[in-house]
Tab-separated table of C-alpha atoms in Angstrom:
chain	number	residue	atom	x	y	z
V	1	UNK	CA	21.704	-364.620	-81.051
V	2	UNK	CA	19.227	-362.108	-80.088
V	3	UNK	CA	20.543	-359.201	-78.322
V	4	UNK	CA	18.023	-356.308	-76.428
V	5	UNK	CA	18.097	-353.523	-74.122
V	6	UNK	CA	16.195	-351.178	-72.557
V	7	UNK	CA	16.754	-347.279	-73.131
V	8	UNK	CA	16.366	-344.726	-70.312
V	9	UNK	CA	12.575	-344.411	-71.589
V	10	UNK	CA	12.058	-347.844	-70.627
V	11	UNK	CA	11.608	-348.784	-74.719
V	12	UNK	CA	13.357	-352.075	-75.530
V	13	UNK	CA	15.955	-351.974	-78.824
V	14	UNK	CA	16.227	-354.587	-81.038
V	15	UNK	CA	19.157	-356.199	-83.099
V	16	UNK	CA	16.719	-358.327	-85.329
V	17	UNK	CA	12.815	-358.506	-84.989
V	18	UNK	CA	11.323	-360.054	-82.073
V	19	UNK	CA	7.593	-360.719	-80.791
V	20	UNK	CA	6.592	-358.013	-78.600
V	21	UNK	CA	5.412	-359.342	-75.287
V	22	UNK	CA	1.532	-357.575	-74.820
V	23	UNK	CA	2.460	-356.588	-71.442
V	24	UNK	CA	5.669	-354.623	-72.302
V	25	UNK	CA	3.756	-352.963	-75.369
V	26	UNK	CA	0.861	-351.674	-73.209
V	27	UNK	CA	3.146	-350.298	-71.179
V	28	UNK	CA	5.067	-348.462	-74.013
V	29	UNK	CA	1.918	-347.296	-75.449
V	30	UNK	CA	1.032	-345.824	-71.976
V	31	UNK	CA	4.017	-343.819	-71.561
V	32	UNK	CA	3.841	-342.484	-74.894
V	33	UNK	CA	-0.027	-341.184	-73.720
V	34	UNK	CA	1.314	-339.503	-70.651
V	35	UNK	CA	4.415	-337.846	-72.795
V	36	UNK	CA	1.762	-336.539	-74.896
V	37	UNK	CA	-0.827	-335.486	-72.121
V	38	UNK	CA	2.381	-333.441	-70.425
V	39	UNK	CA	2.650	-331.264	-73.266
V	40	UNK	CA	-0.850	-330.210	-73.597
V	41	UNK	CA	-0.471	-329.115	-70.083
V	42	UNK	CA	2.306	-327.178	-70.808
V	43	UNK	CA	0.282	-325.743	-73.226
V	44	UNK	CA	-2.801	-324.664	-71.090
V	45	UNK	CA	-0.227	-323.325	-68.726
V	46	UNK	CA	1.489	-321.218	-71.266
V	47	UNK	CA	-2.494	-319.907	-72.961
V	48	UNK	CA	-2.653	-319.034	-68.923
V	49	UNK	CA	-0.010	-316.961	-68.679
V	50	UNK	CA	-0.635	-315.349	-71.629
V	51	UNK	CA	-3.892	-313.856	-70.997
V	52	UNK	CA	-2.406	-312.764	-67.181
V	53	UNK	CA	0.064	-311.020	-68.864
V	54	UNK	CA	-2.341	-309.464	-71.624
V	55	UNK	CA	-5.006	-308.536	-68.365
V	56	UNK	CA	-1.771	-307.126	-66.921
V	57	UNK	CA	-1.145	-305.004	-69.569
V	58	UNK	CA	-4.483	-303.843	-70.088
V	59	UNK	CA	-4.701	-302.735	-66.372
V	60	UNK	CA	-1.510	-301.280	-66.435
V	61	UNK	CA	-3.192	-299.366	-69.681
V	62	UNK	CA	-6.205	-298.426	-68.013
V	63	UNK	CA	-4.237	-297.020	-65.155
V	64	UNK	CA	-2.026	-294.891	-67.256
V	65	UNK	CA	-4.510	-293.257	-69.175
V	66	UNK	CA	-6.996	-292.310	-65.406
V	67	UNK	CA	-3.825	-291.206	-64.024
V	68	UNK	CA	-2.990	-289.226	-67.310
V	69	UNK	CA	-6.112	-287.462	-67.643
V	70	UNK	CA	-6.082	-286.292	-63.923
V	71	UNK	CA	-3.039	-284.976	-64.619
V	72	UNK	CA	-4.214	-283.123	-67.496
V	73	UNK	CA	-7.158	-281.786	-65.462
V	74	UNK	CA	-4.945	-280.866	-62.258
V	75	UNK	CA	-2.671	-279.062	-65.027
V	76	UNK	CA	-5.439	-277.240	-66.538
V	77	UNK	CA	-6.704	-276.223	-63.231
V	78	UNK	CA	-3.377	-275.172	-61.839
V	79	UNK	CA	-2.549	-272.999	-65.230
V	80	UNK	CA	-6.109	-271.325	-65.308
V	81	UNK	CA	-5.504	-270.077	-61.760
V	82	UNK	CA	-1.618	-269.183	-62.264
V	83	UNK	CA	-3.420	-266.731	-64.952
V	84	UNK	CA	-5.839	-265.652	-63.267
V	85	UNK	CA	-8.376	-267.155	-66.111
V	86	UNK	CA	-12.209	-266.613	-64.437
V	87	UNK	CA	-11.185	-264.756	-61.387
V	88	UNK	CA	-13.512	-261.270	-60.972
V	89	UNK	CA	-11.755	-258.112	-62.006
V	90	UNK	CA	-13.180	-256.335	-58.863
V	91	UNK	CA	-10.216	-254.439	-56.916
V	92	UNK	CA	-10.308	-255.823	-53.281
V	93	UNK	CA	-7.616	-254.815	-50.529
V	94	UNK	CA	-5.635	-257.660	-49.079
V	95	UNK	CA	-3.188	-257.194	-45.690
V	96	UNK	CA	-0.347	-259.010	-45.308
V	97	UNK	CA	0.207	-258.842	-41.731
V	98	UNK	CA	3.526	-258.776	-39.846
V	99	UNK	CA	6.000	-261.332	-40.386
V	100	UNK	CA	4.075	-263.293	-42.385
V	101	UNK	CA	5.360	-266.514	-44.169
V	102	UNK	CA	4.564	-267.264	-47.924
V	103	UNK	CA	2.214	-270.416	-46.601
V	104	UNK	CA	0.426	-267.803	-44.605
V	105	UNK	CA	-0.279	-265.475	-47.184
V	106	UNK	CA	-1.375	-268.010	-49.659
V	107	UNK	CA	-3.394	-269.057	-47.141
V	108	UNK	CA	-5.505	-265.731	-46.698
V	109	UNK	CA	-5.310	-265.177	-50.301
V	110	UNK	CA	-7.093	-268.255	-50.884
V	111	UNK	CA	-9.776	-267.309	-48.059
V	112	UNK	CA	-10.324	-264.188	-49.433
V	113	UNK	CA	-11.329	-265.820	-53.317
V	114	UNK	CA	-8.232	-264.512	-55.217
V	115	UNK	CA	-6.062	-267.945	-55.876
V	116	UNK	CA	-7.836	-271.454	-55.385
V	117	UNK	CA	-4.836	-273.722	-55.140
V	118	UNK	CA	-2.366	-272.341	-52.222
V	119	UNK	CA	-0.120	-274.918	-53.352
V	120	UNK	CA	0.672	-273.847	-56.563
V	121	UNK	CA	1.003	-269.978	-55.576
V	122	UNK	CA	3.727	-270.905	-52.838
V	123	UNK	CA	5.603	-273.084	-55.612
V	124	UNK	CA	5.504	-269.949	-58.033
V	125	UNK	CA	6.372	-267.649	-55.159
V	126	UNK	CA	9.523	-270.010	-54.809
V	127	UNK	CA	10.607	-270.236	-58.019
V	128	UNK	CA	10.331	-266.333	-58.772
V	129	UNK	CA	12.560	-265.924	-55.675
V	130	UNK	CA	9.775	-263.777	-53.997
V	131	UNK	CA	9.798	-265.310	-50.853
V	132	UNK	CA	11.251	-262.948	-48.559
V	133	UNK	CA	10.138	-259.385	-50.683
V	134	UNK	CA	6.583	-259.433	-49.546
V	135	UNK	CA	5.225	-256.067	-48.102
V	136	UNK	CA	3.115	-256.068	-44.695
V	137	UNK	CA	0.656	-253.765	-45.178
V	138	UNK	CA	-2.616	-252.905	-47.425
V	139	UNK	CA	-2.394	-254.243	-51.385
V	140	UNK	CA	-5.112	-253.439	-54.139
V	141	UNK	CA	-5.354	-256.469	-55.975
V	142	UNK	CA	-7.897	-258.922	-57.967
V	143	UNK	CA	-8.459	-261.976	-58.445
V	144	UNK	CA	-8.139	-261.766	-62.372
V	145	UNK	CA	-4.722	-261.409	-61.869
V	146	UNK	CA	-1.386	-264.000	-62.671
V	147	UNK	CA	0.204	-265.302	-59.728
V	148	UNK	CA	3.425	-262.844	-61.494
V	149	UNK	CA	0.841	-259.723	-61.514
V	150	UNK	CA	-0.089	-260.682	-57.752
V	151	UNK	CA	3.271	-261.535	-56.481
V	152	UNK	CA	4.494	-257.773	-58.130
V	153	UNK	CA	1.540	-256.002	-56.284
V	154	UNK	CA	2.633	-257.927	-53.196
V	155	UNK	CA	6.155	-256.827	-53.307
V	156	UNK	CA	5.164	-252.928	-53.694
V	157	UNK	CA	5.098	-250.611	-50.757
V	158	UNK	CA	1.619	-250.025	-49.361
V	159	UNK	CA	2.159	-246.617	-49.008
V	160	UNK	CA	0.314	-246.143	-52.558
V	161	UNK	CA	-2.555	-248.120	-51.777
V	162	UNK	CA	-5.552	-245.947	-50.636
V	163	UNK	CA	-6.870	-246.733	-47.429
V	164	UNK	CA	-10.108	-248.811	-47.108
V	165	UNK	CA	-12.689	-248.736	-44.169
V	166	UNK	CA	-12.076	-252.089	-41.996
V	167	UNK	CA	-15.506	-253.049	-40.147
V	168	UNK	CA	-16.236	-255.488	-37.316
V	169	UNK	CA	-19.457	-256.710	-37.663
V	170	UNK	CA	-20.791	-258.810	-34.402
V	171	UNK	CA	-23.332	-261.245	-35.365
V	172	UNK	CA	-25.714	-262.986	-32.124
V	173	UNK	CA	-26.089	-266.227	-31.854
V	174	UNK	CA	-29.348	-267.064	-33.234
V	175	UNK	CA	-29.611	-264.360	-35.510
V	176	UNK	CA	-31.524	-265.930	-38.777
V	177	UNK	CA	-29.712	-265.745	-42.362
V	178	UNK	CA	-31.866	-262.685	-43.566
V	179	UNK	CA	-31.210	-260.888	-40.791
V	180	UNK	CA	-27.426	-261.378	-41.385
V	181	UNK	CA	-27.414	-260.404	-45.009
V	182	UNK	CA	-29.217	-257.243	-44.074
V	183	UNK	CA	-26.729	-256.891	-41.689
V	184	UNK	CA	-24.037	-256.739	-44.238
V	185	UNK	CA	-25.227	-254.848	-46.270
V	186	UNK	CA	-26.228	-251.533	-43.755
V	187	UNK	CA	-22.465	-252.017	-42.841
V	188	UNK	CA	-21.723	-251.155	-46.597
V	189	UNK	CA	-19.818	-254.798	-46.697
V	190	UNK	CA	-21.843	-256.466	-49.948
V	191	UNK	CA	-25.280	-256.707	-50.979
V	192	UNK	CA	-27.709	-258.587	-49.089
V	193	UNK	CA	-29.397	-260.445	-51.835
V	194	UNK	CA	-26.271	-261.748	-53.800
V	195	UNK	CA	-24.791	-262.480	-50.049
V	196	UNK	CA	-27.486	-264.980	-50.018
V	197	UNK	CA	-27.580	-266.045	-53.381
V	198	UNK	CA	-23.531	-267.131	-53.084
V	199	UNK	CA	-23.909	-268.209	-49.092
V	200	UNK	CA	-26.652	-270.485	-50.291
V	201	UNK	CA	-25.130	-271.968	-52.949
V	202	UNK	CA	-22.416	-273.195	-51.144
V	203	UNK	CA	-19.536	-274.897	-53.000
V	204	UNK	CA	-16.069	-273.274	-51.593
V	205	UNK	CA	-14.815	-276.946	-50.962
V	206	UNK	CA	-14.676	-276.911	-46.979
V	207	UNK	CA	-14.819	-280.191	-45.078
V	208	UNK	CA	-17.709	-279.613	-43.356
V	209	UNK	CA	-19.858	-279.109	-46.832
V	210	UNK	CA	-18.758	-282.938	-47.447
V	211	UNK	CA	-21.334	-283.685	-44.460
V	212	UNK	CA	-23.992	-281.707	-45.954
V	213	UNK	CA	-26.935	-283.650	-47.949
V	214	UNK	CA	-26.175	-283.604	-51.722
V	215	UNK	CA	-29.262	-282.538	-52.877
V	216	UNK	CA	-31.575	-279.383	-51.308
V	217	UNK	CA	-35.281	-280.068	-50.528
V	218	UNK	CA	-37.611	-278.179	-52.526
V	219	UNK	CA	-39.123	-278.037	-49.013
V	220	UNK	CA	-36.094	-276.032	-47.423
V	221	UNK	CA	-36.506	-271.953	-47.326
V	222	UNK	CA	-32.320	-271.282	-46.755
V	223	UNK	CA	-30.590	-274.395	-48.272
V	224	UNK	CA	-26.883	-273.000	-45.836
V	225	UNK	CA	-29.753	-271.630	-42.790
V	226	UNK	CA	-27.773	-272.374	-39.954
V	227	UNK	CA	-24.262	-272.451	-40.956
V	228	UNK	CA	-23.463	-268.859	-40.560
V	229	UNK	CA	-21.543	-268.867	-37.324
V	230	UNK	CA	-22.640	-266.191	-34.786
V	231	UNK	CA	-19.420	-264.343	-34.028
V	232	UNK	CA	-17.616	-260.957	-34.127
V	233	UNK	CA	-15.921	-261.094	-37.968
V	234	UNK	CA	-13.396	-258.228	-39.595
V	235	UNK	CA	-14.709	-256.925	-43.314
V	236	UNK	CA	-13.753	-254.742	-45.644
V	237	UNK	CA	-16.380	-252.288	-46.931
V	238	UNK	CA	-17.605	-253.342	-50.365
V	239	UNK	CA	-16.232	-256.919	-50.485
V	240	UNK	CA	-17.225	-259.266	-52.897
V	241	UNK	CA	-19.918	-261.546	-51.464
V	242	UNK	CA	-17.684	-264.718	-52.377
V	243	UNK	CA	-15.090	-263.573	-50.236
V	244	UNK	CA	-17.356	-262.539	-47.272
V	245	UNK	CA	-18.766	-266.126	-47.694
V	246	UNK	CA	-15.411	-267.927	-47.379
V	247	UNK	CA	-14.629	-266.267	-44.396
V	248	UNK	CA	-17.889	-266.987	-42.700
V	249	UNK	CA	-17.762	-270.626	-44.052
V	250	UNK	CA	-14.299	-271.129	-42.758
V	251	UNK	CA	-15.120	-269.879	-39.435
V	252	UNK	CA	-17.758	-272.546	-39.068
V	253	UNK	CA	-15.369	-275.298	-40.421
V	254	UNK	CA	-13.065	-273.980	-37.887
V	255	UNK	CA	-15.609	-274.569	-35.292
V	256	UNK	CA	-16.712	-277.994	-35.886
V	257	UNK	CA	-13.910	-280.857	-34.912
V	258	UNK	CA	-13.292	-284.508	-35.731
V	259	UNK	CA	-14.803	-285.544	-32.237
V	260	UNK	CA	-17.871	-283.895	-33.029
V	261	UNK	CA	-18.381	-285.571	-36.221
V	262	UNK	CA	-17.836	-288.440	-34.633
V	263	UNK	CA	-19.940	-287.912	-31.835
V	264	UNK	CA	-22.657	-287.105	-34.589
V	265	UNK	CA	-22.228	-290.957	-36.287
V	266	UNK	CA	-22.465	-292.000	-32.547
V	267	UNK	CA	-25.733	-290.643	-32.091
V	268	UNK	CA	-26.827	-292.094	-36.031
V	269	UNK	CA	-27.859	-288.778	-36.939
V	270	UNK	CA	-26.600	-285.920	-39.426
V	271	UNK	CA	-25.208	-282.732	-39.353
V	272	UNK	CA	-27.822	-281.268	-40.470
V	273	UNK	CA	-30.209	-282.492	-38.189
V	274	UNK	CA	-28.217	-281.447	-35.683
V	275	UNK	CA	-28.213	-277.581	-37.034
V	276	UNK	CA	-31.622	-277.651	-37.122
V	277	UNK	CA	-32.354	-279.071	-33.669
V	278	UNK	CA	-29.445	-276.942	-32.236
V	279	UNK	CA	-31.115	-273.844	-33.937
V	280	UNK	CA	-34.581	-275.016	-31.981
V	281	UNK	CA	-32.648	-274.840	-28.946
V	282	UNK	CA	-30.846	-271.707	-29.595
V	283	UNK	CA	-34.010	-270.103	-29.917
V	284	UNK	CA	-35.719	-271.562	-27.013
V	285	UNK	CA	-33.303	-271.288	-24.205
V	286	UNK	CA	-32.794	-268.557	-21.932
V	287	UNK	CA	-29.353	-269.159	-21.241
V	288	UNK	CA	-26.435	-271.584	-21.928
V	289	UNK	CA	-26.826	-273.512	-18.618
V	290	UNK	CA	-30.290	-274.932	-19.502
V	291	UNK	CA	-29.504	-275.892	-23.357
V	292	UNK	CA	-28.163	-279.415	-22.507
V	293	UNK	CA	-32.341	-280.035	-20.732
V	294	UNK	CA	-33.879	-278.035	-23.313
V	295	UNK	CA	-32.510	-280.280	-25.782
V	296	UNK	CA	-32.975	-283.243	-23.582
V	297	UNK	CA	-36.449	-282.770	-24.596
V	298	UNK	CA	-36.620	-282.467	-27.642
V	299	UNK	CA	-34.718	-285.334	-28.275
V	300	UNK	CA	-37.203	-287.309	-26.266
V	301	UNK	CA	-40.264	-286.013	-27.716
V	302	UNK	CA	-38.310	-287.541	-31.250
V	303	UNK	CA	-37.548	-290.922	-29.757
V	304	UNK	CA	-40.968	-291.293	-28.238
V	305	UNK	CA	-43.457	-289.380	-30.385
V	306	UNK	CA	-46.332	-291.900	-28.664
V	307	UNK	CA	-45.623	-289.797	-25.259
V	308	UNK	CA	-46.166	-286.523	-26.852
V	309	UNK	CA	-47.844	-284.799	-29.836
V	310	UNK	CA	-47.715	-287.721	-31.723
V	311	UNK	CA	-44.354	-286.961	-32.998
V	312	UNK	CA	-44.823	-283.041	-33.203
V	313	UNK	CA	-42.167	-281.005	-31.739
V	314	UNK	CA	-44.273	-278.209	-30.696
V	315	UNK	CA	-41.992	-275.460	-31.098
V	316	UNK	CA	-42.957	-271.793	-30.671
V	317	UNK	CA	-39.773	-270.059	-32.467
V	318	UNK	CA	-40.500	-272.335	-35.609
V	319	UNK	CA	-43.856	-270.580	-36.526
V	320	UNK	CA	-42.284	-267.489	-35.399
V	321	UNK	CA	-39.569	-268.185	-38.296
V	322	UNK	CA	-42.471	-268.496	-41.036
V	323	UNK	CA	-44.271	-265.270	-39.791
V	324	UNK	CA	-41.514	-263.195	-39.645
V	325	UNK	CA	-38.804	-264.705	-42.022
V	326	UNK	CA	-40.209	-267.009	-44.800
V	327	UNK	CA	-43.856	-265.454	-45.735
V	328	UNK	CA	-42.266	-261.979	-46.206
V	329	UNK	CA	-40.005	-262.822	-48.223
V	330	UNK	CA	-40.354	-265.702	-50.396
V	331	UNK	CA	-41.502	-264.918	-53.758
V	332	UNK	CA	-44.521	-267.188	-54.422
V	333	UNK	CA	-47.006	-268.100	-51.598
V	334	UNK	CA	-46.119	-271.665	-50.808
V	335	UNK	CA	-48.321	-273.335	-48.174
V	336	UNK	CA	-46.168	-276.764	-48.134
V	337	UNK	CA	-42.851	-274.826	-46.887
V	338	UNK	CA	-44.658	-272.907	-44.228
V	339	UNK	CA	-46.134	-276.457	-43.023
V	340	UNK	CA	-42.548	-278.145	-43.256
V	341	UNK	CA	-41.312	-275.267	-41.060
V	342	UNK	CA	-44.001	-275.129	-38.741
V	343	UNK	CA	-43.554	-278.028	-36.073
V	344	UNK	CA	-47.297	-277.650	-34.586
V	345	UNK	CA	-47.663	-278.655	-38.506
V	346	UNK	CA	-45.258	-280.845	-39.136
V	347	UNK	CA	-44.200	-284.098	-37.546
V	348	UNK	CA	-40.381	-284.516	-36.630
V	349	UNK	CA	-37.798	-281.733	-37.481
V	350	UNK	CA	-38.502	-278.763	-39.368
V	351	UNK	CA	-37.701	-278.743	-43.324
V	352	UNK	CA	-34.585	-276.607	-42.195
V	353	UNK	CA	-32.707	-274.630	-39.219
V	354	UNK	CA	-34.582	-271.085	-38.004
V	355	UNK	CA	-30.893	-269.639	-36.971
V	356	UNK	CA	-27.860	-269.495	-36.519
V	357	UNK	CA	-26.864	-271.352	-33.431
V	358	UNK	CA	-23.863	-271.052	-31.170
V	359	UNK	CA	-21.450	-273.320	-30.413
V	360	UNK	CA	-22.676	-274.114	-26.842
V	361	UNK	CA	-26.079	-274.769	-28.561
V	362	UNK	CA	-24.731	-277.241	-30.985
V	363	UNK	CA	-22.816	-279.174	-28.156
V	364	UNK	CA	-25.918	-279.376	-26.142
V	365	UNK	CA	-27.461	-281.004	-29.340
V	366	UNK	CA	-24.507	-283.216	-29.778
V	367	UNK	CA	-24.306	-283.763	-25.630
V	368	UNK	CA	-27.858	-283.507	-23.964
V	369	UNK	CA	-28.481	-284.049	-20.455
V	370	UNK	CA	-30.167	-287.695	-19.437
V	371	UNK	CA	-33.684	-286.765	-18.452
V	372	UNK	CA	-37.247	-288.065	-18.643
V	373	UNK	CA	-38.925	-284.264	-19.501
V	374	UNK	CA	-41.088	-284.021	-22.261
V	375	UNK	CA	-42.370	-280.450	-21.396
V	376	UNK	CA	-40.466	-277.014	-20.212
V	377	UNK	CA	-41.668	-273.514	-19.446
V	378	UNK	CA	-39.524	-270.376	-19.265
V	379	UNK	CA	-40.322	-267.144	-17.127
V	380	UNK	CA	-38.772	-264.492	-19.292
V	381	UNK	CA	-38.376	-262.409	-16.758
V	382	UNK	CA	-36.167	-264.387	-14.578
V	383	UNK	CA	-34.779	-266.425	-17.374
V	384	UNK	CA	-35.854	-269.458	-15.406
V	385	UNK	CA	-36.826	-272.422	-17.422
V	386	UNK	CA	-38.772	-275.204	-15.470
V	387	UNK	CA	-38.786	-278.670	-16.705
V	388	UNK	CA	-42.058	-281.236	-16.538
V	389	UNK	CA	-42.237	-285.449	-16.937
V	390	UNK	CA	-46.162	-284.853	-18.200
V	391	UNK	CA	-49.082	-282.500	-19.019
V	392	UNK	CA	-50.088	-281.914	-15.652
V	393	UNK	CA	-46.440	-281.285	-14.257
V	394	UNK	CA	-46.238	-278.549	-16.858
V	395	UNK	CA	-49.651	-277.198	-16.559
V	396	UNK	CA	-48.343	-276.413	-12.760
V	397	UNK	CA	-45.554	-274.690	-13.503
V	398	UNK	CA	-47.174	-272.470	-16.310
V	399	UNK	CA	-49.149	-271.463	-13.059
V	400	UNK	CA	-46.634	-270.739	-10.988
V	401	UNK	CA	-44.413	-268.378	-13.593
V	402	UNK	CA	-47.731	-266.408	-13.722
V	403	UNK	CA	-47.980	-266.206	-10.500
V	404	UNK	CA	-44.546	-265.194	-10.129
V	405	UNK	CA	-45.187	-262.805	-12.870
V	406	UNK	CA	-48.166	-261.575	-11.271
V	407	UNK	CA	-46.271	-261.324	-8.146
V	408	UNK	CA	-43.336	-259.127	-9.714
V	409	UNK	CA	-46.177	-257.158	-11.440
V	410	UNK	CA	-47.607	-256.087	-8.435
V	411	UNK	CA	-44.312	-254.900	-6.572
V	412	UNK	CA	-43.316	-252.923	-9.557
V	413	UNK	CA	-46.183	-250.926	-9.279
V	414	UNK	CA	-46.230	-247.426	-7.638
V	415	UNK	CA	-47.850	-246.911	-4.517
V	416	UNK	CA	-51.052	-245.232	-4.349
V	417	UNK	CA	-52.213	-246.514	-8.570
């Protein structure tokens, strides 16, 4: 007798050879297909996972070595300045005022160009136990010196140092870049021409220099015209100009906030533009009351250049600024910047900013008052400014200020001439 059974696979076993029904046979050969068709997917899944883990790898590589070499840069950079590796040898005098913490002297050191990572110097101070020894006072140091050479000086009494002149220097607001440097330099605080050279070079890693275009038109007579803030600032006679720079610089930083910037996407300009515009109205306005009009204009006369001069500003203080500041002292005669400059010339803004505006001028750029003017006319001797829709509006108030001029004229003349 013939016995047979089926195993868990489904595969019938056999005592003694049988004929194979076609049915069952098919449907042994089919389950050996999918047995086989199982494995190959294992193997595709297990090739998969492979090459995740070898991309895995690889990023994890790639990652390593970035982070690595940043390391190795920040290191570098940290240990050149901890030696004072590059920094000028020039003796400067640094205060420490009153009660000052070790964050706010590495602070000012950094301001004044002697350390460039704050950071670092307040870890070193901590770890040399220094913290509490500084001396208020006057110290003689450089910035070629080790953060162990500075932190000695620091602790000294500055009984030894010799007293050096402190000037305040007031700068007015809308005083042009030249003008400044020459300023400087009468007041015995650094040369003019290497003040310029280092203001205009820029570089000293504040945030608003991030806003700043990355490249200088060739077009441009001061690349950093405009960024000078107008203010009342404390030197020390014969500074060096990199200092005097980082003070100025971090004055203006100081001045411009988040909401401004902001305000400045809002409007879909840049900051630049707005220096120069804000230097425009600086120059034009007769007090701080009339800036947010004056500007009004001039913002109108950009969006709708059809409605007047064809897109020309028409700004009197801008040829002023190549008579007086570019032609006598740029080195080769250079028709195409006293154009770019010139907005009876040119059409839009000028190539760059004829001052150094105030605060209240910049807000007025950032802020102008709604108005339909297109024209305005000041009477400089009443510091009246009188605002016009059209030509013929502000052809009758030119008329009047002369005949208030006339009028004043005439009443300030003695009897009897």
């Amino acid at each position: 007798m013939i016995s047979k059974s089926e195993n868990a696979l489904g595969e019938i076993s056999i005592d003694q050879p049988v004929q194979t029904e076609p049915k069952r046979t098919s449907s042994n050969s089919s389950g050996h297909k999918k047995s086989n068709s199982g494995k190959k997917k294992k193997k595709r899944k297990q090739k998969k996972h492979g090459s995740i883990r070898i991309y895995g790898v690889l990023i994890m590589l790639t990652l390593v070595f970035v982070i690595s070499i940043s390391l190795a840069i920040g290191i570098i950079e940290i240990g050149k300045d901890m030696l004072g590796i590059n920094g000028s040898q020039k003796l400067v005098l640094f205060t420490i005022p009153e009660g000052a913490t070790t964050a706010e002297i590495a602070e000012n050191l950094y301001e004044d160009g002697i350390i460039k990572i704050p950071k670092a110097f307040i870890y070193f101070s901590r770890l040399s136990k220094a913290d509490a020894s500084y001396v208020a006072g006057n110290h003689e140091i450089s910035a070629s010196m080790a953060y162990e050479t500075l932190i000695d000086e620091l602790k000294k009494s500055p009984d030894v140092v010799e007293e050096q002149a402190v000037v305040d220097v007031m700068f007015p607001e809308g005083i042009s870049l030249y003008d400044a440097a020459q300023k400087l330099e009468a007041n015995n605080i650094c040369n003019a021409d290497r003040f310029l050279y280092y203001f205009n070079t820029g570089g000293f890693g504040y945030e608003f220099e991030n806003y700043l275009p990355e490249s200088t038109s060739r077009l441009k007579f001061y690349a950093r015209e405009g960024y000078f803030f107008p203010d009342t600032y404390t030197f020390y006679e014969e500074m060096e100009p990199e200092a005097v720079c980082r003070k100025i610089y971090m004055n203006f930083d100081l001045k411009m906030t988040e909401e401004d910037y902001a305000r400045i996407d809002e409007l879909g300009t840049t900051l630049d533009e707005v220096i120069i515009l804000a230097s425009m109205v600086q120059a034009e306005a007769a007090n701080d009351e009339e800036m947010p009009s004056i500007a009004s204009v001039f913002w109108n006369r950009l969006k709708y250049p059809e409605d007047f001069g064809g897109g020309k500003l028409q700004s009197d203080p801008t040829s002023k600024y190549v008579t007086e500041i570019i032609r006598p002292n740029i080195e080769l005669d250079n028709q195409q910047i006293y154009d770019a400059y010139d907005t009876y010339v040119c059409v839009g803004l000028p190539a760059g900013a004829i001052g150094n505006p105030g605060i209240s001028a910049i807000h007025a750029v950032l802020y102008p008052n709604e108005t339909d003017y297109f024209y305005f006319y000041a009477n400089i001797d009443t510091g009246v400014t009188y605002f016009a829709r059209n030509l013929e509006e502000h052809n009758a108030n030119i008329e009047m200020v002369k005949q208030q001029q006339a009028e004043a004229d005439a009443l300030a003349q003695p009897e009897g001439e």
